[in-house]
Backbone as numpy.savetxt, mean C-alpha at the origin, in Angstrom:
# Nx Ny Nz CAx CAy CAz Cx Cy Cz
10.71 -6.06 -0.45 9.90 -4.86 -0.45 10.75 -3.59 -0.45
11.95 -3.63 0.07 12.74 -2.41 0.16 13.04 -1.82 -1.22
13.45 -2.61 -2.23 13.69 -1.98 -3.54 12.43 -1.34 -4.12
11.28 -1.97 -3.92 10.03 -1.39 -4.42 9.75 -0.07 -3.72
9.92 -0.05 -2.41 9.69 1.18 -1.65 10.64 2.28 -2.10
11.90 1.94 -2.31 12.86 2.95 -2.76 12.47 3.48 -4.13
12.04 2.60 -5.00 11.62 3.01 -6.33 10.41 3.93 -6.25
9.44 3.57 -5.42 8.24 4.39 -5.27 8.59 5.75 -4.71
9.45 5.80 -3.74 9.85 7.07 -3.15 10.57 7.92 -4.18
11.44 7.30 -4.97 12.18 8.02 -5.99 11.24 8.61 -7.04
10.28 7.81 -7.49 9.33 8.31 -8.49 8.45 9.41 -7.91
8.02 9.24 -6.68 7.19 10.25 -6.03 7.95 11.57 -5.89
9.22 11.47 -5.55 10.04 12.67 -5.39 10.19 13.42 -6.71
10.14 12.69 -7.80 10.26 13.31 -9.12 8.91 13.79 -9.65
7.84 13.51 -8.89 6.51 13.92 -9.30 5.89 13.01 -10.34
6.46 11.83 -10.52 5.96 10.88 -11.51 4.93 9.94 -10.87
3.97 9.45 -11.65 3.03 8.46 -11.14 3.76 7.19 -10.74
3.32 6.56 -9.65 3.95 5.32 -9.21 2.97 4.16 -9.21
1.75 4.38 -9.67 0.74 3.31 -9.65 0.29 2.92 -11.04
1.10 3.19 -12.05 0.73 2.83 -13.41 1.14 1.40 -13.71
0.22 0.64 -14.28 0.53 -0.72 -14.70 0.63 -0.74 -16.22
1.45 -1.61 -16.74 1.61 -1.71 -18.19 0.30 -2.10 -18.86
-0.56 -2.81 -18.14 -1.83 -3.27 -18.71 -2.86 -2.15 -18.82
-2.61 -1.02 -18.21 -3.58 0.07 -18.20 -4.56 -0.01 -17.05
-4.54 -1.12 -16.31 -5.40 -1.26 -15.12 -4.66 -0.67 -13.92
-5.41 -0.34 -12.85 -4.73 0.15 -11.65 -3.75 -0.90 -11.11
-2.63 -0.44 -10.63 -1.62 -1.32 -10.05 -2.12 -1.84 -8.71
-1.85 -3.11 -8.41 -2.17 -3.70 -7.11 -0.89 -3.65 -6.28
-0.99 -3.03 -5.09 0.20 -2.80 -4.28 -0.03 -3.27 -2.86
0.91 -4.04 -2.33 0.89 -4.48 -0.93 1.70 -3.47 -0.12
1.08 -2.91 0.92 1.75 -1.96 1.79 1.79 -2.57 3.19
2.98 -2.95 3.64 3.16 -3.58 4.95 3.52 -2.52 5.98
2.97 -2.66 7.19 3.21 -1.66 8.24 2.44 -0.40 7.97
1.24 -0.57 7.45 0.47 0.54 6.89 -0.27 1.39 7.92
0.05 1.27 9.19 -0.66 2.07 10.19 0.04 3.38 10.52
1.26 3.58 10.02 1.94 4.83 10.36 3.11 5.10 9.41
3.66 6.28 9.56 4.90 6.65 8.90 4.87 6.66 7.39
6.00 6.29 6.82 6.18 6.38 5.38 5.23 5.43 4.65
4.86 4.31 5.28 3.94 3.37 4.63 2.59 4.03 4.37
2.10 4.82 5.31 0.82 5.53 5.11 0.99 6.60 4.04
2.10 7.29 4.05 2.34 8.33 3.03 2.37 7.73 1.63
3.02 6.58 1.48 3.07 5.92 0.18 1.68 5.44 -0.22
0.94 4.87 0.74 -0.42 4.40 0.45 -1.31 5.57 0.00
-1.17 6.72 0.62 -1.96 7.90 0.23 -1.62 8.34 -1.19
-0.35 8.34 -1.51 0.07 8.73 -2.86 -0.48 7.75 -3.89
-0.38 6.46 -3.59 -0.89 5.44 -4.49 -2.40 5.53 -4.65
-3.10 5.81 -3.56 -4.55 5.96 -3.60 -4.94 7.10 -4.53
-4.22 8.20 -4.45 -4.52 9.36 -5.29 -4.34 9.03 -6.77
-3.54 8.01 -7.06 -3.32 7.58 -8.44 -4.26 6.45 -8.85
-5.18 6.07 -7.95 -6.16 5.06 -8.29 -5.72 3.62 -8.14
-4.70 3.38 -7.33 -4.19 2.01 -7.14 -5.17 1.14 -6.37
-5.03 -0.16 -6.55 -5.70 -1.16 -5.73 -4.72 -1.49 -4.60
-5.12 -1.24 -3.36 -4.21 -1.38 -2.23 -4.57 -2.54 -1.33
-3.55 -3.25 -0.88 -3.70 -4.26 0.17 -2.86 -3.75 1.33
-3.53 -3.38 2.42 -2.85 -2.85 3.59 -2.66 -3.97 4.60
-1.45 -4.11 5.11 -1.15 -5.16 6.07 -0.52 -4.56 7.33
-1.02 -5.01 8.47 -0.47 -4.56 9.75 -0.89 -5.54 10.83
-0.23 -5.44 11.97 -0.57 -6.32 13.10 -1.98 -6.09 13.61
-2.35 -4.82 13.73 -3.64 -4.47 14.34 -4.61 -3.97 13.27
-5.52 -4.84 12.91 -6.49 -4.54 11.86 -7.33 -3.31 12.19
-7.69 -3.15 13.45 -8.54 -2.01 13.85 -7.90 -0.68 13.50
-6.59 -0.61 13.56 -5.90 0.64 13.25 -5.90 0.93 11.75
-6.16 -0.07 10.94 -6.20 0.14 9.49 -7.53 0.70 9.00
-8.60 0.49 9.77 -9.94 0.87 9.32 -10.08 2.36 8.99
-9.62 3.28 9.84 -9.74 4.70 9.45 -8.83 5.06 8.28
-7.72 4.37 8.15 -6.82 4.62 7.02 -7.48 4.14 5.73
-8.17 3.00 5.80 -8.89 2.49 4.64 -9.90 3.52 4.13
-10.68 4.08 5.05 -11.68 5.08 4.66 -11.02 6.28 4.00
-9.92 6.74 4.56 -9.20 7.88 4.01 -8.70 7.58 2.59
-8.17 6.38 2.39 -7.62 6.02 1.08 -8.71 5.92 0.02
-9.88 5.45 0.41 -11.00 5.38 -0.53 -11.41 6.79 -0.96
-11.46 7.72 0.00 -11.80 9.11 -0.32 -10.75 9.72 -1.24
-9.50 9.34 -1.06 -8.41 9.88 -1.88 -8.37 9.29 -3.28
-9.16 8.24 -3.55 -9.26 7.73 -4.91 -8.78 6.32 -5.16
-8.47 5.56 -4.11 -8.05 4.17 -4.32 -9.13 3.39 -5.05
-8.74 2.60 -6.04 -9.70 1.78 -6.79 -10.34 0.73 -5.89
-9.57 0.21 -4.96 -10.06 -0.75 -3.97 -9.04 -0.82 -2.84
-9.51 -1.21 -1.66 -8.63 -1.34 -0.50 -9.02 -2.61 0.24
-8.05 -3.48 0.48 -8.25 -4.69 1.28 -7.36 -4.59 2.52
-7.85 -5.12 3.63 -7.10 -5.09 4.88 -6.71 -6.51 5.28
-5.48 -6.68 5.73 -4.99 -7.99 6.16 -4.22 -7.85 7.46
-4.47 -8.77 8.36 -3.68 -8.85 9.58 -2.38 -9.58 9.23
-1.26 -9.00 9.61 0.03 -9.58 9.23 1.08 -9.23 10.26
1.76 -10.24 10.76 2.87 -10.05 11.68 4.16 -10.32 10.90
4.94 -9.29 10.69 6.15 -9.39 9.87 7.16 -10.39 10.45
7.13 -10.60 11.75 8.08 -11.52 12.36 7.62 -12.98 12.31
6.44 -13.23 11.78 5.93 -14.59 11.61 6.42 -15.10 10.26
7.69 -15.49 10.20 8.35 -15.83 8.95 7.69 -17.00 8.23
7.08 -17.91 8.95 6.43 -19.06 8.32 5.24 -18.63 7.46
4.67 -17.50 7.74 3.49 -17.03 7.01 3.83 -16.19 5.78
5.05 -15.73 5.66 5.43 -14.83 4.57 5.07 -15.36 3.19
5.50 -16.57 2.89 5.27 -17.10 1.55 3.78 -17.26 1.27
3.03 -17.73 2.25 1.58 -17.90 2.07 0.89 -16.56 1.90
1.40 -15.56 2.56 0.75 -14.25 2.53 0.86 -13.63 1.15
2.02 -13.67 0.56 2.24 -13.03 -0.74 1.65 -13.91 -1.82
């Protein structure tokens, strides 16, 4: 995820869209740790570009107000998932 995040940040800094898919459909993006910080900022930017977002965090309740905000900002769709990053056995199944 780090190279994708760096790429998204770089494109955002240049003012370029970061949610464009080659197919012309909205890009589907997984945002982990989406309850605060840079993850929320990236999710907001992607929402404004009409992305389909999957938000993942430990505490699902904390994602609910963020989901509403992202829908208002223009996200094509938003899904919420409970995810513990330190549960390494679940990583492959999750993605």
